[in-house]
Amino acid sequence: MARSIIRALLVVVAVAMAAVVGTARGASYTVGAPEGSWDTRTNLTRWASTIIFQAGDQLVFKGHSHVVIEAGSKAEYDACSGSNPVAVFHAGVDTVPLPIAGVTRYFICNVTGHCQAGMKLAVTVHDAAAPSPAMAPSSSAAAAAGVESPVIGLALAAVVALLS
Ligand SMILES: *[C@@H]1O[C@H](CO)[C@@H](O)[C@H](O)[C@H]1NC(C)=O
């Protein structure tokens, strides 16, 4: 009886911690938002320059009805060429995870003329553990918490497993 109550409590704590860790890591950015969107009118270069993308974040191409091509190189991105795509995101598939730091990801619209009109996006993904100088104190605290939380979560999971 007492055991099952403890177990239930631990499960609640573990779930709550997972939720906290989940929101602390990985922001979701809707392309072009809030003023614009994934279209030819929005200056997506300017939009991207306002954000420091970090590993674990994700891009959301909201409601795009056209295929988004991830170009294989900067040269292809510059030339609006999708001839060697890394990935092709069809309409309806709108979430693109950015799991790896230290890379630049290149996205172009495959509709003729759209990329040339500015419907293209280059996103450089930064290391989530490397804070900008201005944000150093709070970010390093968050990084420390990020390291510890999964360990605590694992320990809780082990306790739950032992009790059950
Ligand atoms: C988009 O914004 C960038 C950075 O602010 C600027 O250099 C570029 O000229 C703009 N492009 C257009 C088409 O306005």
mmCIF file of C-alpha atoms and ligand atoms in Angstrom, residues 43 45-46 49, ligand 1:
data_model
loop_
_atom_site.group_PDB
_atom_site.id
_atom_site.type_symbol
_atom_site.label_atom_id
_atom_site.label_comp_id
_atom_site.label_asym_id
_atom_site.label_seq_id
_atom_site.Cartn_x
_atom_site.Cartn_y
_atom_site.Cartn_z
ATOM 1 C CA ASN A 43 13.134 38.537 -45.446
ATOM 2 C CA THR A 45 17.790 36.113 -43.806
ATOM 3 C CA ARG A 46 16.887 38.953 -41.490
ATOM 4 C CA SER A 49 19.727 36.740 -37.925
HETATM 5 C C1 LIG B 1 17.277 40.998 -45.969
HETATM 6 O O1 LIG B 1 17.908 41.339 -44.767
HETATM 7 C C2 LIG B 1 19.316 41.324 -44.847
HETATM 8 C C3 LIG B 1 19.859 41.528 -43.440
HETATM 9 O O2 LIG B 1 19.201 42.556 -42.770
HETATM 10 C C4 LIG B 1 19.791 42.377 -45.819
HETATM 11 O O3 LIG B 1 21.193 42.349 -45.911
HETATM 12 C C5 LIG B 1 19.163 42.084 -47.185
HETATM 13 O O4 LIG B 1 19.494 43.108 -48.090
HETATM 14 C C6 LIG B 1 17.657 41.956 -47.085
HETATM 15 N N1 LIG B 1 17.133 41.489 -48.352
HETATM 16 C C7 LIG B 1 16.163 42.107 -48.985
HETATM 17 C C8 LIG B 1 15.728 41.478 -50.269
HETATM 18 O O5 LIG B 1 15.638 43.104 -48.550
#
